[in-house]
Short mmCIF file of C-alpha atoms and ligand atoms in Angstrom, two decimals:
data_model
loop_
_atom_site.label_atom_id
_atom_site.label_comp_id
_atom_site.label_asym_id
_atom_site.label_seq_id
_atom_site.Cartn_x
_atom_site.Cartn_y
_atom_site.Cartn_z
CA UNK H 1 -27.03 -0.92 -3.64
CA UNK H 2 -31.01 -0.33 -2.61
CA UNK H 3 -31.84 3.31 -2.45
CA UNK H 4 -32.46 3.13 1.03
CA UNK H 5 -28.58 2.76 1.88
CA UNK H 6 -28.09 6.27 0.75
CA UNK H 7 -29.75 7.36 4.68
CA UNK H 8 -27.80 4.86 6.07
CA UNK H 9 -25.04 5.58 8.79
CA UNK H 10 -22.41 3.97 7.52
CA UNK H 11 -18.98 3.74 10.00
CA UNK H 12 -16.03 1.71 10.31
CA UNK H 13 -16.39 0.17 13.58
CA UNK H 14 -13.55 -0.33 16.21
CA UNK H 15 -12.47 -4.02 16.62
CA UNK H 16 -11.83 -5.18 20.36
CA UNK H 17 -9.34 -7.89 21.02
CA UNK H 18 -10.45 -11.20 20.53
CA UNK H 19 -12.36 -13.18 23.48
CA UNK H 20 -11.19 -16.58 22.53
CA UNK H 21 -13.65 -19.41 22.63
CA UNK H 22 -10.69 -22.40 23.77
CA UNK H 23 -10.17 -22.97 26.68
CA UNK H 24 -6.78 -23.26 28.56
CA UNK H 25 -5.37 -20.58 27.40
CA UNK H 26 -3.02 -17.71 28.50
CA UNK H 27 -4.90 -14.18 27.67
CA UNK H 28 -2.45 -11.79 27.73
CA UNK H 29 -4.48 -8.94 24.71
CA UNK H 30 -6.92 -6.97 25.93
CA UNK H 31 -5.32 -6.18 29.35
CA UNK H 32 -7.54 -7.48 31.62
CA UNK H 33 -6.62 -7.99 35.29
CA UNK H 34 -5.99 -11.54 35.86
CA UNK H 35 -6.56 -11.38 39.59
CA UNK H 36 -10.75 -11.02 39.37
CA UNK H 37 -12.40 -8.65 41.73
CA UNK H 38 -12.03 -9.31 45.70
CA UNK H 39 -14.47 -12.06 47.91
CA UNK H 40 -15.96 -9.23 49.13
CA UNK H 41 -17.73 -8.22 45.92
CA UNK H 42 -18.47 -11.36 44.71
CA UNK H 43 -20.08 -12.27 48.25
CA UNK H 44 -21.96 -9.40 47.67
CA UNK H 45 -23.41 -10.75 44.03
CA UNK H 46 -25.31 -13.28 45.84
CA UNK H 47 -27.74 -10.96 47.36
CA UNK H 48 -28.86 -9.29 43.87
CA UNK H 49 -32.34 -10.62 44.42
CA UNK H 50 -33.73 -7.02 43.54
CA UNK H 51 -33.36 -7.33 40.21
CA UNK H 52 -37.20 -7.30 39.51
CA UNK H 53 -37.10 -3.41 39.74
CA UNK H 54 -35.39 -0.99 37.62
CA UNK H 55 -32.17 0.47 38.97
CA UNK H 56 -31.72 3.97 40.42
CA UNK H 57 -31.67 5.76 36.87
CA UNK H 58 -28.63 8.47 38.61
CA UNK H 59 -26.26 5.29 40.29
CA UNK H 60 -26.29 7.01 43.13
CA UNK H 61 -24.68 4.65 45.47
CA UNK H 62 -22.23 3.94 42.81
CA UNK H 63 -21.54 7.65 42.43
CA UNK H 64 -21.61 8.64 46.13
CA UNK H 65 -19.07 6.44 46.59
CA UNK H 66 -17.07 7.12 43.87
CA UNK H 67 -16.71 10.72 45.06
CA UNK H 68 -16.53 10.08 48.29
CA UNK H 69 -13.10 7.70 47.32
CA UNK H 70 -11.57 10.76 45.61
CA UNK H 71 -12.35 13.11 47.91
CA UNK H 72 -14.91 15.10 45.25
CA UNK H 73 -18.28 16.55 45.80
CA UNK H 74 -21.12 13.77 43.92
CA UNK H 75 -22.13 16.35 41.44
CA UNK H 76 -18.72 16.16 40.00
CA UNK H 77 -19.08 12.28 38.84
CA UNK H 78 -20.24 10.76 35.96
CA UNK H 79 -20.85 7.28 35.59
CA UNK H 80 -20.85 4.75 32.55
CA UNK H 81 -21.31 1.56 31.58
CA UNK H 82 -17.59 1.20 31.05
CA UNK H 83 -14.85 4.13 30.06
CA UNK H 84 -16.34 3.30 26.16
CA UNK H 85 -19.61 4.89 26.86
CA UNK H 86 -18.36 7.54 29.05
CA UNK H 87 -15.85 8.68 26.44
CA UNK H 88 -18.65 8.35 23.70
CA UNK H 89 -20.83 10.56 25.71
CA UNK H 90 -18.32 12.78 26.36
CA UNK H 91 -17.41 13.04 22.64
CA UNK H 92 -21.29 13.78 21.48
CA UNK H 93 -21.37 16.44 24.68
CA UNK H 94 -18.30 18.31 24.52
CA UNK H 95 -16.43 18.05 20.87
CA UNK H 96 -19.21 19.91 18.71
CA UNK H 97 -16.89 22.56 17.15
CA UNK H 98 -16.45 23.01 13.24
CA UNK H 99 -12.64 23.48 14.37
CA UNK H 100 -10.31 19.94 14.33
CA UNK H 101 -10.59 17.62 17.58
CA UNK H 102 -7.18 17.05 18.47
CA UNK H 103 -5.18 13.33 19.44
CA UNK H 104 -2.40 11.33 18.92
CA UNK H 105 -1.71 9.19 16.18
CA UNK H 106 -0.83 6.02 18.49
CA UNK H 107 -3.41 6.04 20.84
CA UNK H 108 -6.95 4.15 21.72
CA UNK H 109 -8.18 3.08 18.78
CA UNK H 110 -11.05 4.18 19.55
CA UNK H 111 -10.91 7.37 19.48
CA UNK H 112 -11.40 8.21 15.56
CA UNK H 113 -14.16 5.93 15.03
CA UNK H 114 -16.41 8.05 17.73
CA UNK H 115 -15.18 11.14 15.72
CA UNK H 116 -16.53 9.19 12.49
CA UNK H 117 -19.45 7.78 13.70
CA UNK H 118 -20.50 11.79 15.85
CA UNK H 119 -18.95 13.81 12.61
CA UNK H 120 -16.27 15.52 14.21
CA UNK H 121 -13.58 16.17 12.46
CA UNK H 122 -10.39 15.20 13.80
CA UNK H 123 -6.80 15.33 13.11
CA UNK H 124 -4.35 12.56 14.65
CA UNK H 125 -0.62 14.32 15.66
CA UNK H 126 2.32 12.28 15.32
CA UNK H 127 3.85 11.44 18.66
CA UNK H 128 7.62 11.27 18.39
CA UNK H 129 10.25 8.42 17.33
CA UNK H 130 9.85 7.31 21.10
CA UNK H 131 6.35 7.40 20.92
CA UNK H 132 6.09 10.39 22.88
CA UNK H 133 3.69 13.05 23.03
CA UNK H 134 4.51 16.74 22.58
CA UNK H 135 2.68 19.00 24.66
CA UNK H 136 3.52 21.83 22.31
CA UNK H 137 2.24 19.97 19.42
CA UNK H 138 -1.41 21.01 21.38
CA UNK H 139 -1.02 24.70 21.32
CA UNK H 140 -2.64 25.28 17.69
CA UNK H 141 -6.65 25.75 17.41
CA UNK H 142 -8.42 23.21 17.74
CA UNK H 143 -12.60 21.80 18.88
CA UNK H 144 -11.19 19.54 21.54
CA UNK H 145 -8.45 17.43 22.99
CA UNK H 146 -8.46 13.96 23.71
CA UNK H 147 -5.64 11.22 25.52
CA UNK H 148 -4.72 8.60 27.47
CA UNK H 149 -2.26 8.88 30.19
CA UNK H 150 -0.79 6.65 30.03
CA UNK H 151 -1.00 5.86 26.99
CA UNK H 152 -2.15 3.20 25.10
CA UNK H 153 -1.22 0.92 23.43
CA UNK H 154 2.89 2.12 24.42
CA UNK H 155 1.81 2.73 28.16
CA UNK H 156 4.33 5.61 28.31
CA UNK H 157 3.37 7.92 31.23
CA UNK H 158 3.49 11.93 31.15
CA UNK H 159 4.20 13.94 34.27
CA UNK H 160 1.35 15.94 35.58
CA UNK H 161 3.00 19.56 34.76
CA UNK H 162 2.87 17.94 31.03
CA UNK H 163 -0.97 17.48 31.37
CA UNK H 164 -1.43 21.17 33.29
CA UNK H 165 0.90 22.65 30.13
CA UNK H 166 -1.29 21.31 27.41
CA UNK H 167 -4.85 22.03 29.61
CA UNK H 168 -3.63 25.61 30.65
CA UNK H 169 -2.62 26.03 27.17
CA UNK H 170 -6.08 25.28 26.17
CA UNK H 171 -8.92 26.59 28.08
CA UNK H 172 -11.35 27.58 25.48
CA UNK H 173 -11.96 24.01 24.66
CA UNK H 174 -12.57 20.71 26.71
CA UNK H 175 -9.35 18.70 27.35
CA UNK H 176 -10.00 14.75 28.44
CA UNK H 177 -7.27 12.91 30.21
CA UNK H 178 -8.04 9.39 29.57
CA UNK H 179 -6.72 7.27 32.54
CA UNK H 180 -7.96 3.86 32.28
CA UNK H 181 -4.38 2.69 33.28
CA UNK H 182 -3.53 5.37 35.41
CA UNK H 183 -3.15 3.32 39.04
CA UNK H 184 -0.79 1.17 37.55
CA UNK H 185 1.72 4.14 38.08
CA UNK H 186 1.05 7.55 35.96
CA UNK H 187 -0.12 10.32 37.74
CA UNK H 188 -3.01 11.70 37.76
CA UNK H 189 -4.42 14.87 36.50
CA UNK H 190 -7.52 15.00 39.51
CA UNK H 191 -6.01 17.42 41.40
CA UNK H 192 -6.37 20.10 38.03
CA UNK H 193 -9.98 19.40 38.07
CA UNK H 194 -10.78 22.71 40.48
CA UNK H 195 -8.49 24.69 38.51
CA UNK H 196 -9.59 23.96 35.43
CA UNK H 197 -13.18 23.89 34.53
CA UNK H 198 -12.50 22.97 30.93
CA UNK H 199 -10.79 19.15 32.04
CA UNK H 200 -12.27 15.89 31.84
CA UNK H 201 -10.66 12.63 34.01
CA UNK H 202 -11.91 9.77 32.72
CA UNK H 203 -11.32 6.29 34.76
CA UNK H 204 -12.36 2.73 34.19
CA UNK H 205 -13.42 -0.27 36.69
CA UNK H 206 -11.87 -2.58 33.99
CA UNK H 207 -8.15 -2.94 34.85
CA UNK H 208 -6.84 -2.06 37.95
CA UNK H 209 -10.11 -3.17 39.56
CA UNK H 210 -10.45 -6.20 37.23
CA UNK H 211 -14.01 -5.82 36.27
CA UNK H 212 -14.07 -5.20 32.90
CA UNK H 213 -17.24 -8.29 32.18
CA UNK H 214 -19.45 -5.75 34.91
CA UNK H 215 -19.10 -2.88 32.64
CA UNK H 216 -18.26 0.59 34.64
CA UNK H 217 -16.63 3.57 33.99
CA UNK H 218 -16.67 7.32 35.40
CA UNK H 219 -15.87 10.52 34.92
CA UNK H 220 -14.57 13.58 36.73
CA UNK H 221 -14.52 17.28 36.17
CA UNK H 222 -16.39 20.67 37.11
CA UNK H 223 -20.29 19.87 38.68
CA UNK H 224 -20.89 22.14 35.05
CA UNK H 225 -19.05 19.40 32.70
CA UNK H 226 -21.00 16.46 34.67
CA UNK H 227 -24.35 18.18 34.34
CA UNK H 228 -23.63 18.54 30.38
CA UNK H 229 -22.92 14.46 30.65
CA UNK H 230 -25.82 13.75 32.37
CA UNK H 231 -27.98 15.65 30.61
CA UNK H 232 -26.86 14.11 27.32
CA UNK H 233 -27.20 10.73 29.30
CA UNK H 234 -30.84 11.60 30.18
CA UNK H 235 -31.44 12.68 26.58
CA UNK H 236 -30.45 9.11 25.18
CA UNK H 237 -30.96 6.22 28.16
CA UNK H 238 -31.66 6.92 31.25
CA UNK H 239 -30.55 3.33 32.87
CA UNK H 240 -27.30 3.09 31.51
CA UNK H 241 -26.08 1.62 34.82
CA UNK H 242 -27.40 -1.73 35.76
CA UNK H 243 -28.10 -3.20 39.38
CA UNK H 244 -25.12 -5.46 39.34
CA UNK H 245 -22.99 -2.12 38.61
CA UNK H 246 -23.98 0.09 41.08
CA UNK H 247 -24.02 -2.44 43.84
CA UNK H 248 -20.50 -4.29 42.80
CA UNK H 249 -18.98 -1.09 41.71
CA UNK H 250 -19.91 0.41 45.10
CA UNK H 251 -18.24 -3.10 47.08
CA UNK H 252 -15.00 -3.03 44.89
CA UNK H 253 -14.59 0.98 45.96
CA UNK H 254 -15.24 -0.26 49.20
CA UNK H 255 -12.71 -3.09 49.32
CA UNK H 256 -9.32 -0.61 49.24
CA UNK H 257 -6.90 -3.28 50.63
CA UNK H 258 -7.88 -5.89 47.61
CA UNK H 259 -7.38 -3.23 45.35
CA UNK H 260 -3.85 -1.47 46.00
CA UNK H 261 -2.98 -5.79 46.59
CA UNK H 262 -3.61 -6.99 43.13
CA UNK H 263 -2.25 -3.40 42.06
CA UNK H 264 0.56 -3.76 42.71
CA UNK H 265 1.19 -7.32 42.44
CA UNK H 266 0.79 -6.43 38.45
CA UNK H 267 3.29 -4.12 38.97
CA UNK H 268 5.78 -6.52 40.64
CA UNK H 269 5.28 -8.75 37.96
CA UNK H 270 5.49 -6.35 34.92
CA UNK H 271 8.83 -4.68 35.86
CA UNK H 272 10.17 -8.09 36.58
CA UNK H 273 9.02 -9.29 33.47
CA UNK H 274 10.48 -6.39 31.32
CA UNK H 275 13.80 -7.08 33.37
CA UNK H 276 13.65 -10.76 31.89
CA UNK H 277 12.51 -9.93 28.27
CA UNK H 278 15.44 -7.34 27.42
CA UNK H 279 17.62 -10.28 27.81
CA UNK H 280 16.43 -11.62 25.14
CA UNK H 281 16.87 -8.92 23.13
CA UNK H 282 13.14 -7.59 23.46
CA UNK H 283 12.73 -3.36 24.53
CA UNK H 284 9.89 -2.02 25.28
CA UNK H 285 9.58 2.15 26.70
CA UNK H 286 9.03 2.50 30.54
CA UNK H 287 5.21 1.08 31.12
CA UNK H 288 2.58 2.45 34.03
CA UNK H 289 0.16 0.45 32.39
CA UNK H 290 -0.32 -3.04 33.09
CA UNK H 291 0.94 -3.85 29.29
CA UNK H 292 4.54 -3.94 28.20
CA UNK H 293 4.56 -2.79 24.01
CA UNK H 294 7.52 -4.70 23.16
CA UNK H 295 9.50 -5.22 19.97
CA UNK H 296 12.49 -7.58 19.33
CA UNK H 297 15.77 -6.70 17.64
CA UNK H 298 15.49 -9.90 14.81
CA UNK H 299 12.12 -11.55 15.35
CA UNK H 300 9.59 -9.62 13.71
CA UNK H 301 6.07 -9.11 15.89
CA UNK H 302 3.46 -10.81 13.63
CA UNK H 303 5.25 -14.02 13.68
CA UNK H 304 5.40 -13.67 17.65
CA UNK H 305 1.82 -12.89 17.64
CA UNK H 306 1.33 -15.87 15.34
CA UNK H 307 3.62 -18.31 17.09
CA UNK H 308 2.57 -17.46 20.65
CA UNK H 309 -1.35 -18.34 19.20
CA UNK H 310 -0.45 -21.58 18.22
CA UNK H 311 1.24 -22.01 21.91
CA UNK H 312 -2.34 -20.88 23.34
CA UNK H 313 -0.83 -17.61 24.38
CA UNK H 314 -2.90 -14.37 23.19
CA UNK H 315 -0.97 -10.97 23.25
CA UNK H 316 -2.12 -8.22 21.02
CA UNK H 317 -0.64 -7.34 17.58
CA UNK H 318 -1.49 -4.12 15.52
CA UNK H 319 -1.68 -4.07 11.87
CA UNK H 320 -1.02 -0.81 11.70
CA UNK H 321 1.60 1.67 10.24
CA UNK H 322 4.52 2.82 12.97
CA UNK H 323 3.61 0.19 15.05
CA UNK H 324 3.64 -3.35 13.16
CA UNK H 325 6.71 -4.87 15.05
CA UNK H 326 5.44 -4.17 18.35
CA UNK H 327 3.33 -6.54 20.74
CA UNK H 328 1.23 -5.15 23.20
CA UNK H 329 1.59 -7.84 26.07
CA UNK H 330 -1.01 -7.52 28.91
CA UNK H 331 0.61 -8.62 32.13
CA UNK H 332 -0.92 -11.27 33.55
CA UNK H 333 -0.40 -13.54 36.95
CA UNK H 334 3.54 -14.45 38.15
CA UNK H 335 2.69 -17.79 36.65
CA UNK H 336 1.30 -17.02 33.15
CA UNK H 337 4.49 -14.92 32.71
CA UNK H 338 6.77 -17.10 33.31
CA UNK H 339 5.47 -19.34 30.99
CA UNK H 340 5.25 -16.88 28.20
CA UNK H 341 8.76 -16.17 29.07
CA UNK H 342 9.59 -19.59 28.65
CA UNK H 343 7.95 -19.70 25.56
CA UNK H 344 10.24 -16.67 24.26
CA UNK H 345 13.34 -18.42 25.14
CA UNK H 346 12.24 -21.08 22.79
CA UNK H 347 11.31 -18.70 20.18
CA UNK H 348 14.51 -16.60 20.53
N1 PMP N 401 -9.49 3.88 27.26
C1 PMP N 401 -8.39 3.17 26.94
C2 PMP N 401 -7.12 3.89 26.69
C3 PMP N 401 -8.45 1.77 26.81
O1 PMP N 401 -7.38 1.07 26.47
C4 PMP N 401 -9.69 1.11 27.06
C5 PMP N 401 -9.77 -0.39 26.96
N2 PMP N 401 -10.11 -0.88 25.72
C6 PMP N 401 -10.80 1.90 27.37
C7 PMP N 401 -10.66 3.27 27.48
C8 PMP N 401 -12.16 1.31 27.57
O2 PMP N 401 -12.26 0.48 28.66
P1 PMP N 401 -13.67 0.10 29.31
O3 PMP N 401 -14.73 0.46 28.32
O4 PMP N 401 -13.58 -1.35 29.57
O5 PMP N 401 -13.78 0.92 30.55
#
């Protein structure tokens, strides 16, 4: 090894699902919304001849409307170039403590390779044999909390007095609610953000509003957590939200109708779906994300994973210990499920 690798920052880094090159396919692993943002956004991508100048470096538009939406004040929204770099930045602003950043040990991935890469320690707490969370498990010291609700990859939902227990229960330190899935039925934890100056709501234009190629993500808390963001932001890259963003984000917010359409069409189609599958002897725990983690009573889930590739159907597999016979199925259109269904039959 050359002396010079001794200063080098060396990390593990987080492996997304795979964007397969072949075409016709079914992509049902890194649950993406099939249904593509509404006409009324991509109408509006043909007028982005002002890309010559530099965007507004604070998203404004973006982040007036994004506020506006939720019924916030704009100094109480953050916005990201998807929920990744919001929840980095909120990691290098917020979990600075010598004490242990608290999560789950089935969560986002994600999660412990930002606490590598920004030194913080960490310590991951079991859910339970259902792959739930305990909020008691929460009430110890700790630098931080961190987790999605709901959660990922299971997509098991917690009640909002669960969130206010573990928040209340914790208000020397910053708590983040992760909600990237949270329209597709959890509830959300917005309404604690006046209460509780210590919470974080992170959301994500990436799967209920099926942008996830534009890149946008936001947060919400107390005007004093979102100047902390920003000024982190500011401290590292001030344009962090392209033209494109701010001007698509701001049409998809916009479009309400497309939104709460597609919504809950993934809805419709997961529950029927899960309906279908535990005939076959799959089970999977009650989903409000728009994934189904399923397991099968005989077939193990690698040589699903494997047989469903060769079928040019993607779903996601874990190598990982607790959850190795489990799929994580993204739910896609009627149509792509019924062939994957189909395809299960076969299998089964
Ligand atoms: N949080 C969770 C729980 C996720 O599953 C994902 C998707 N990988 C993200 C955040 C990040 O999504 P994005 O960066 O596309 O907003």
């Amino acid at each position: 090894m050359a002396l010079w690798e001794n200063n080098v920052r060396k990390v593990v880094p987080y492996v997304p699902g795979e964007q397969p090159k072949v075409k016709d396919i079914i992509k049902l692993n890194t649950n993406e919304n099939p249904y593509g943002p509404s006409k009324k956004v991509l109408d509006k991508a043909m007028e982005l001849e002002r890309l010559k100048l530099y965007p507004d470096p604070a998203a404004t538009d973006l982040v007036d409307t994004i506020a506006k939406y939720h019924g916030l004040k704009s100094n109480q929204v953050f916005v990201g170039v998807g929920s990744d770099n919001v929840l980095a930045m909120a990691f290098m602003t917020f979990f600075n403590s010598d004490k242990k950043l608290l999560f789950p040990d089935i969560t986002y991935s994600f999660y412990d390779v930002w606490a590598e890469l920004f030194g913080i320690p960490y310590e991951q707490i079991p859910v339970d044999q259902d792959f739930k969370l305990r909020a008691e498990d929460y009430y110890v010291e700790n630098g931080g909390i961190i987790f999605p609700n709901p959660n990922a990859p299971t997509g098991i939902a917690e009640p909002l007095s669960f969130v206010e227990d573990i928040v209340k229960n914790n208000q020397d330190v910053i708590v983040i609610v992760d909600e990237a899935y949270v329209d597709f039925g959890g509830e959300t934890a917005l309404p604690l953000i006046d209460k509780y100056d210590n919470l974080l709501v992170v959301r994500t234009f990436s799967k209920s509003r099926s942008m996830a190629g534009l890149r946008i993500g936001y947060a919400m808390g107390n005007e004093k957590l979102i100047k902390y963001l920003n000024d982190v932001k500011y401290s590292y890259n001030s344009y962090t939200m392209n033209m494109p963003s701010i001007i698509l984000g701001k049409e998809s917010i916009l479009d309400d109708e497309y939104f709460k359409d597609t919504v809950a069409k993934v809805i419709d189609t997961r529950e029927w779906f899960k309906e279908e599958i535990e005939k076959l002897g799959f089970s999977c725990p009650p989903s409000a994300a728009n994934f189904l983690f399923i397991t099968h009573n005989s077939l193990e889930a690698k040589y699903i994973f494997e047989k469903a590739k060769e079928n040019k159907i993607f779903v996601r597999f874990f190598d990982k210990p607790r959850i190795n016979n489990h799929l994580r199925v993204t739910i896609g259109t009627r149509e792509e499920m019924e062939v994957f269904l189909e395809f299960l039959k076969k299998l089964v």
